Short mmCIF file of N, CA and C in Angstrom, two decimals:
data_model
loop_
_atom_site.label_atom_id
_atom_site.label_comp_id
_atom_site.label_asym_id
_atom_site.label_seq_id
_atom_site.Cartn_x
_atom_site.Cartn_y
_atom_site.Cartn_z
N GLN A 785 0.84 -1.18 0.00
CA GLN A 785 0.00 0.00 0.00
C GLN A 785 0.89 1.24 0.00
N VAL A 786 0.57 2.17 -0.87
CA VAL A 786 1.36 3.38 -0.98
C VAL A 786 1.01 4.34 0.16
N GLN A 787 2.04 4.89 0.79
CA GLN A 787 1.85 5.88 1.83
C GLN A 787 2.59 7.15 1.47
N VAL A 788 1.98 8.27 1.82
CA VAL A 788 2.55 9.58 1.52
C VAL A 788 2.68 10.34 2.83
N VAL A 789 3.85 10.92 3.08
CA VAL A 789 4.09 11.63 4.33
C VAL A 789 4.70 12.99 4.04
N GLU A 790 4.10 14.03 4.60
CA GLU A 790 4.63 15.38 4.47
C GLU A 790 5.37 15.77 5.76
N SER A 791 6.30 16.70 5.62
CA SER A 791 7.00 17.24 6.79
C SER A 791 7.52 18.63 6.45
N GLY A 792 7.94 19.36 7.49
CA GLY A 792 8.58 20.65 7.28
C GLY A 792 7.74 21.86 7.60
N GLY A 793 6.47 21.65 7.97
CA GLY A 793 5.65 22.80 8.30
C GLY A 793 6.09 23.45 9.60
N GLY A 794 5.49 24.60 9.88
CA GLY A 794 5.82 25.29 11.11
C GLY A 794 5.29 26.70 11.12
N LEU A 795 5.80 27.48 12.08
CA LEU A 795 5.40 28.88 12.24
C LEU A 795 6.54 29.76 11.75
N VAL A 796 6.20 30.73 10.92
CA VAL A 796 7.21 31.63 10.37
C VAL A 796 6.61 33.03 10.25
N GLN A 797 7.45 34.04 10.35
CA GLN A 797 6.97 35.41 10.16
C GLN A 797 6.80 35.73 8.69
N ALA A 798 5.94 36.68 8.42
CA ALA A 798 5.74 37.13 7.05
C ALA A 798 7.08 37.56 6.44
N GLY A 799 7.28 37.15 5.20
CA GLY A 799 8.55 37.42 4.53
C GLY A 799 9.57 36.31 4.68
N GLY A 800 9.28 35.37 5.56
CA GLY A 800 10.20 34.28 5.80
C GLY A 800 10.05 33.14 4.80
N SER A 801 10.77 32.05 5.09
CA SER A 801 10.81 30.91 4.18
C SER A 801 10.61 29.60 4.94
N LEU A 802 10.09 28.63 4.24
CA LEU A 802 9.96 27.27 4.76
C LEU A 802 10.16 26.30 3.60
N ARG A 803 10.60 25.09 3.93
CA ARG A 803 10.76 24.05 2.92
C ARG A 803 9.98 22.83 3.37
N LEU A 804 9.00 22.44 2.57
CA LEU A 804 8.21 21.25 2.85
C LEU A 804 8.76 20.06 2.06
N SER A 805 8.61 18.89 2.65
CA SER A 805 9.02 17.66 1.99
C SER A 805 7.85 16.69 1.93
N CYS A 806 7.85 15.88 0.90
CA CYS A 806 6.84 14.83 0.74
C CYS A 806 7.54 13.58 0.23
N THR A 807 7.37 12.49 0.95
CA THR A 807 7.99 11.23 0.55
C THR A 807 6.93 10.14 0.47
N TYR A 808 6.99 9.31 -0.57
CA TYR A 808 6.05 8.20 -0.64
C TYR A 808 6.80 6.88 -0.59
N SER A 809 6.12 5.87 -0.08
CA SER A 809 6.70 4.54 0.08
C SER A 809 5.61 3.49 -0.09
N GLY A 810 6.04 2.26 -0.18
CA GLY A 810 5.09 1.15 -0.26
C GLY A 810 4.94 0.56 -1.64
N ALA A 811 5.43 1.26 -2.64
CA ALA A 811 5.35 0.74 -4.01
C ALA A 811 6.24 1.58 -4.90
N SER A 812 6.66 0.96 -5.97
CA SER A 812 7.42 1.70 -6.97
C SER A 812 6.43 2.17 -8.02
N VAL A 813 6.13 3.44 -7.98
CA VAL A 813 5.10 3.98 -8.85
C VAL A 813 5.76 4.84 -9.91
N ALA A 814 5.90 4.26 -11.06
CA ALA A 814 6.55 4.98 -12.13
C ALA A 814 5.63 6.05 -12.71
N ALA A 815 6.21 7.04 -13.30
CA ALA A 815 5.47 8.09 -14.00
C ALA A 815 4.40 8.71 -13.11
N ALA A 816 4.75 8.95 -11.86
CA ALA A 816 3.78 9.56 -10.94
C ALA A 816 3.93 11.08 -10.97
N THR A 817 2.82 11.75 -10.91
CA THR A 817 2.82 13.19 -10.72
C THR A 817 2.63 13.48 -9.25
N MET A 818 3.47 14.35 -8.71
CA MET A 818 3.37 14.72 -7.30
C MET A 818 2.94 16.18 -7.22
N ALA A 819 2.02 16.44 -6.33
CA ALA A 819 1.44 17.78 -6.26
C ALA A 819 1.29 18.23 -4.81
N TRP A 820 1.28 19.56 -4.65
CA TRP A 820 0.97 20.18 -3.36
C TRP A 820 -0.38 20.88 -3.47
N TYR A 821 -1.18 20.67 -2.46
CA TYR A 821 -2.43 21.39 -2.29
C TYR A 821 -2.42 22.01 -0.90
N ARG A 822 -3.31 22.96 -0.66
CA ARG A 822 -3.42 23.53 0.67
C ARG A 822 -4.88 23.84 0.98
N GLN A 823 -5.15 23.84 2.27
CA GLN A 823 -6.51 24.15 2.71
C GLN A 823 -6.43 25.04 3.93
N ALA A 824 -6.96 26.25 3.77
CA ALA A 824 -7.02 27.21 4.88
C ALA A 824 -8.34 27.01 5.63
N PRO A 825 -8.40 27.43 6.88
CA PRO A 825 -9.63 27.27 7.66
C PRO A 825 -10.83 27.90 6.95
N GLY A 826 -11.90 27.13 6.81
CA GLY A 826 -13.12 27.64 6.20
C GLY A 826 -13.09 27.74 4.70
N LYS A 827 -12.02 27.25 4.08
CA LYS A 827 -11.90 27.34 2.62
C LYS A 827 -11.74 25.95 2.02
N GLN A 828 -11.96 25.88 0.71
CA GLN A 828 -11.78 24.62 0.02
C GLN A 828 -10.30 24.35 -0.23
N ARG A 829 -9.97 23.09 -0.37
CA ARG A 829 -8.61 22.72 -0.72
C ARG A 829 -8.30 23.25 -2.12
N GLU A 830 -7.11 23.82 -2.28
CA GLU A 830 -6.74 24.40 -3.56
C GLU A 830 -5.37 23.92 -4.02
N PHE A 831 -5.20 23.91 -5.32
CA PHE A 831 -3.94 23.50 -5.94
C PHE A 831 -2.87 24.54 -5.67
N VAL A 832 -1.66 24.08 -5.38
CA VAL A 832 -0.52 24.97 -5.17
C VAL A 832 0.51 24.79 -6.29
N ALA A 833 0.97 23.55 -6.47
CA ALA A 833 1.99 23.29 -7.48
C ALA A 833 2.08 21.79 -7.74
N HIS A 834 2.62 21.44 -8.91
CA HIS A 834 2.90 20.02 -9.14
C HIS A 834 4.15 19.87 -9.99
N VAL A 835 4.70 18.65 -9.94
CA VAL A 835 5.84 18.30 -10.76
C VAL A 835 5.63 16.89 -11.28
N THR A 836 5.80 16.72 -12.57
CA THR A 836 5.64 15.40 -13.18
C THR A 836 6.92 14.60 -13.02
N SER A 837 6.86 13.34 -13.38
CA SER A 837 8.05 12.49 -13.31
C SER A 837 9.13 12.98 -14.26
N GLY A 838 8.72 13.69 -15.30
CA GLY A 838 9.68 14.23 -16.25
C GLY A 838 10.22 15.59 -15.86
N GLY A 839 9.71 16.14 -14.74
CA GLY A 839 10.22 17.41 -14.24
C GLY A 839 9.42 18.64 -14.66
N THR A 840 8.32 18.44 -15.35
CA THR A 840 7.48 19.59 -15.73
C THR A 840 6.75 20.11 -14.50
N THR A 841 6.78 21.42 -14.32
CA THR A 841 6.16 22.02 -13.14
C THR A 841 5.03 22.96 -13.54
N ASP A 842 4.14 23.18 -12.58
CA ASP A 842 3.04 24.12 -12.76
C ASP A 842 2.72 24.70 -11.40
N TYR A 843 2.27 25.96 -11.38
CA TYR A 843 2.01 26.65 -10.13
C TYR A 843 0.69 27.40 -10.18
N ALA A 844 0.08 27.56 -9.01
CA ALA A 844 -1.05 28.47 -8.89
C ALA A 844 -0.52 29.90 -9.04
N ASP A 845 -1.36 30.76 -9.58
CA ASP A 845 -0.95 32.15 -9.77
C ASP A 845 -0.54 32.81 -8.46
N SER A 846 -1.18 32.42 -7.38
CA SER A 846 -0.93 33.07 -6.09
C SER A 846 0.45 32.77 -5.51
N VAL A 847 1.10 31.73 -6.02
CA VAL A 847 2.42 31.36 -5.46
C VAL A 847 3.52 31.44 -6.51
N HIS A 848 3.14 31.69 -7.74
CA HIS A 848 4.14 31.75 -8.81
C HIS A 848 5.19 32.80 -8.46
N ASP A 849 6.45 32.49 -8.67
CA ASP A 849 7.60 33.37 -8.40
C ASP A 849 7.97 33.43 -6.93
N ARG A 850 7.21 32.80 -6.05
CA ARG A 850 7.57 32.72 -4.62
C ARG A 850 7.88 31.30 -4.19
N PHE A 851 7.19 30.33 -4.78
CA PHE A 851 7.35 28.93 -4.42
C PHE A 851 8.06 28.19 -5.55
N THR A 852 8.84 27.19 -5.18
CA THR A 852 9.50 26.34 -6.16
C THR A 852 9.30 24.88 -5.77
N VAL A 853 8.79 24.09 -6.71
CA VAL A 853 8.58 22.67 -6.47
C VAL A 853 9.67 21.89 -7.21
N SER A 854 10.15 20.83 -6.56
CA SER A 854 11.17 19.98 -7.18
C SER A 854 11.00 18.56 -6.66
N ARG A 855 11.69 17.62 -7.29
CA ARG A 855 11.58 16.22 -6.85
C ARG A 855 12.85 15.47 -7.18
N HIS A 856 13.04 14.37 -6.45
CA HIS A 856 14.14 13.43 -6.72
C HIS A 856 13.47 12.07 -6.91
N ASN A 857 13.40 11.62 -8.15
CA ASN A 857 12.68 10.37 -8.43
C ASN A 857 13.29 9.17 -7.70
N GLY A 858 14.61 9.13 -7.60
CA GLY A 858 15.26 8.01 -6.94
C GLY A 858 14.94 7.92 -5.46
N LYS A 859 14.61 9.06 -4.86
CA LYS A 859 14.29 9.09 -3.43
C LYS A 859 12.79 9.17 -3.18
N ASN A 860 11.99 9.13 -4.25
CA ASN A 860 10.53 9.23 -4.11
C ASN A 860 10.13 10.45 -3.28
N THR A 861 10.81 11.54 -3.47
CA THR A 861 10.62 12.71 -2.64
C THR A 861 10.40 13.96 -3.48
N MET A 862 9.52 14.81 -2.96
CA MET A 862 9.23 16.10 -3.58
C MET A 862 9.39 17.17 -2.50
N TRP A 863 9.84 18.34 -2.93
CA TRP A 863 10.00 19.45 -2.00
C TRP A 863 9.21 20.66 -2.50
N LEU A 864 8.86 21.52 -1.57
CA LEU A 864 8.26 22.80 -1.90
C LEU A 864 9.01 23.88 -1.14
N GLU A 865 9.78 24.66 -1.85
CA GLU A 865 10.52 25.76 -1.26
C GLU A 865 9.61 26.98 -1.31
N MET A 866 9.29 27.51 -0.14
CA MET A 866 8.36 28.64 -0.05
C MET A 866 9.10 29.86 0.47
N ASN A 867 9.14 30.90 -0.33
CA ASN A 867 9.81 32.15 0.03
C ASN A 867 8.81 33.30 0.07
N SER A 868 9.22 34.38 0.70
CA SER A 868 8.37 35.58 0.79
C SER A 868 6.96 35.21 1.24
N LEU A 869 6.90 34.43 2.30
CA LEU A 869 5.61 33.94 2.77
C LEU A 869 4.73 35.07 3.27
N LYS A 870 3.43 34.90 3.05
CA LYS A 870 2.43 35.89 3.45
C LYS A 870 1.44 35.23 4.42
N PRO A 871 0.78 36.03 5.24
CA PRO A 871 -0.22 35.44 6.15
C PRO A 871 -1.27 34.62 5.41
N GLU A 872 -1.60 35.02 4.19
CA GLU A 872 -2.60 34.26 3.43
C GLU A 872 -2.10 32.92 2.93
N ASP A 873 -0.83 32.62 3.13
CA ASP A 873 -0.30 31.30 2.82
C ASP A 873 -0.55 30.31 3.95
N THR A 874 -1.07 30.81 5.07
CA THR A 874 -1.38 29.95 6.21
C THR A 874 -2.42 28.90 5.82
N ALA A 875 -2.07 27.64 6.03
CA ALA A 875 -2.96 26.54 5.63
C ALA A 875 -2.32 25.22 6.03
N VAL A 876 -3.11 24.17 5.91
CA VAL A 876 -2.54 22.82 5.96
C VAL A 876 -2.15 22.45 4.54
N TYR A 877 -0.91 22.05 4.36
CA TYR A 877 -0.40 21.70 3.04
C TYR A 877 -0.39 20.18 2.89
N TYR A 878 -0.98 19.72 1.79
CA TYR A 878 -1.11 18.30 1.52
C TYR A 878 -0.33 17.91 0.28
N CYS A 879 0.20 16.72 0.33
CA CYS A 879 0.88 16.13 -0.82
C CYS A 879 -0.05 15.12 -1.48
N LYS A 880 -0.07 15.12 -2.79
CA LYS A 880 -0.93 14.20 -3.56
C LYS A 880 -0.09 13.48 -4.59
N LEU A 881 -0.25 12.17 -4.63
CA LEU A 881 0.48 11.32 -5.58
C LEU A 881 -0.51 10.73 -6.57
N SER A 882 -0.29 10.96 -7.84
CA SER A 882 -1.18 10.45 -8.89
C SER A 882 -0.37 9.66 -9.90
N SER A 883 -0.96 8.55 -10.35
CA SER A 883 -0.29 7.73 -11.35
C SER A 883 -1.32 6.86 -12.05
N GLN A 884 -1.06 6.54 -13.31
CA GLN A 884 -1.95 5.63 -14.03
C GLN A 884 -1.91 4.23 -13.41
N TRP A 885 -0.89 3.96 -12.60
CA TRP A 885 -0.74 2.65 -11.99
C TRP A 885 -1.44 2.56 -10.63
N LEU A 886 -1.99 3.68 -10.18
CA LEU A 886 -2.73 3.69 -8.93
C LEU A 886 -4.23 3.77 -9.21
N PRO A 887 -5.04 3.05 -8.45
CA PRO A 887 -6.50 3.10 -8.68
C PRO A 887 -7.09 4.48 -8.41
N ARG A 888 -6.44 5.22 -7.53
CA ARG A 888 -6.90 6.57 -7.19
C ARG A 888 -5.72 7.33 -6.62
N PRO A 889 -5.77 8.68 -6.62
CA PRO A 889 -4.68 9.43 -6.02
C PRO A 889 -4.53 9.11 -4.53
N VAL A 890 -3.32 9.24 -4.04
CA VAL A 890 -3.02 9.01 -2.63
C VAL A 890 -2.62 10.34 -2.00
N TRP A 891 -3.24 10.65 -0.88
CA TRP A 891 -2.99 11.91 -0.17
C TRP A 891 -2.24 11.65 1.13
N GLY A 892 -1.42 12.61 1.52
CA GLY A 892 -0.80 12.58 2.82
C GLY A 892 -1.74 13.16 3.86
N GLN A 893 -1.26 13.19 5.12
CA GLN A 893 -2.08 13.68 6.22
C GLN A 893 -2.01 15.20 6.34
N GLY A 894 -1.03 15.81 5.72
CA GLY A 894 -0.91 17.25 5.75
C GLY A 894 0.09 17.75 6.78
N THR A 895 0.61 18.95 6.54
CA THR A 895 1.50 19.61 7.48
C THR A 895 1.09 21.07 7.58
N GLN A 896 1.03 21.57 8.82
CA GLN A 896 0.52 22.92 9.06
C GLN A 896 1.61 23.96 8.79
N VAL A 897 1.24 24.97 8.03
CA VAL A 897 2.10 26.14 7.81
C VAL A 897 1.34 27.37 8.33
N THR A 898 1.97 28.08 9.25
CA THR A 898 1.35 29.28 9.81
C THR A 898 2.30 30.46 9.60
N VAL A 899 1.80 31.51 8.97
CA VAL A 899 2.59 32.70 8.70
C VAL A 899 2.01 33.85 9.50
N SER A 900 2.80 34.38 10.42
CA SER A 900 2.33 35.48 11.26
C SER A 900 2.67 36.82 10.63
N SER A 901 1.81 37.79 10.88
CA SER A 901 2.03 39.13 10.29
C SER A 901 2.86 40.01 11.20
#
């Protein structure tokens, strides 16, 4: 069974930086797309960024030029480098693993990011 685990969240002041990590285990899932989503209190979960197995990236407009997503396929790990953080970036950040070899996407439990003003 594939498991996804996020880490790296925490409390940071506005303008600061954090680096989130996401690692999956339990299966060798080739050609998987790894993505970050976030959910703020009282809001719907929203897309943040993703990276394909080939290294193609995409970002939400709200984080473009501040966040950078990357991955190491050999380590089954993805990172999200978050710079110039704003209070509105406060949310639980979730990692999502998608692949044609999986019956459905697999989500992690989330990691809390809090940005104080």
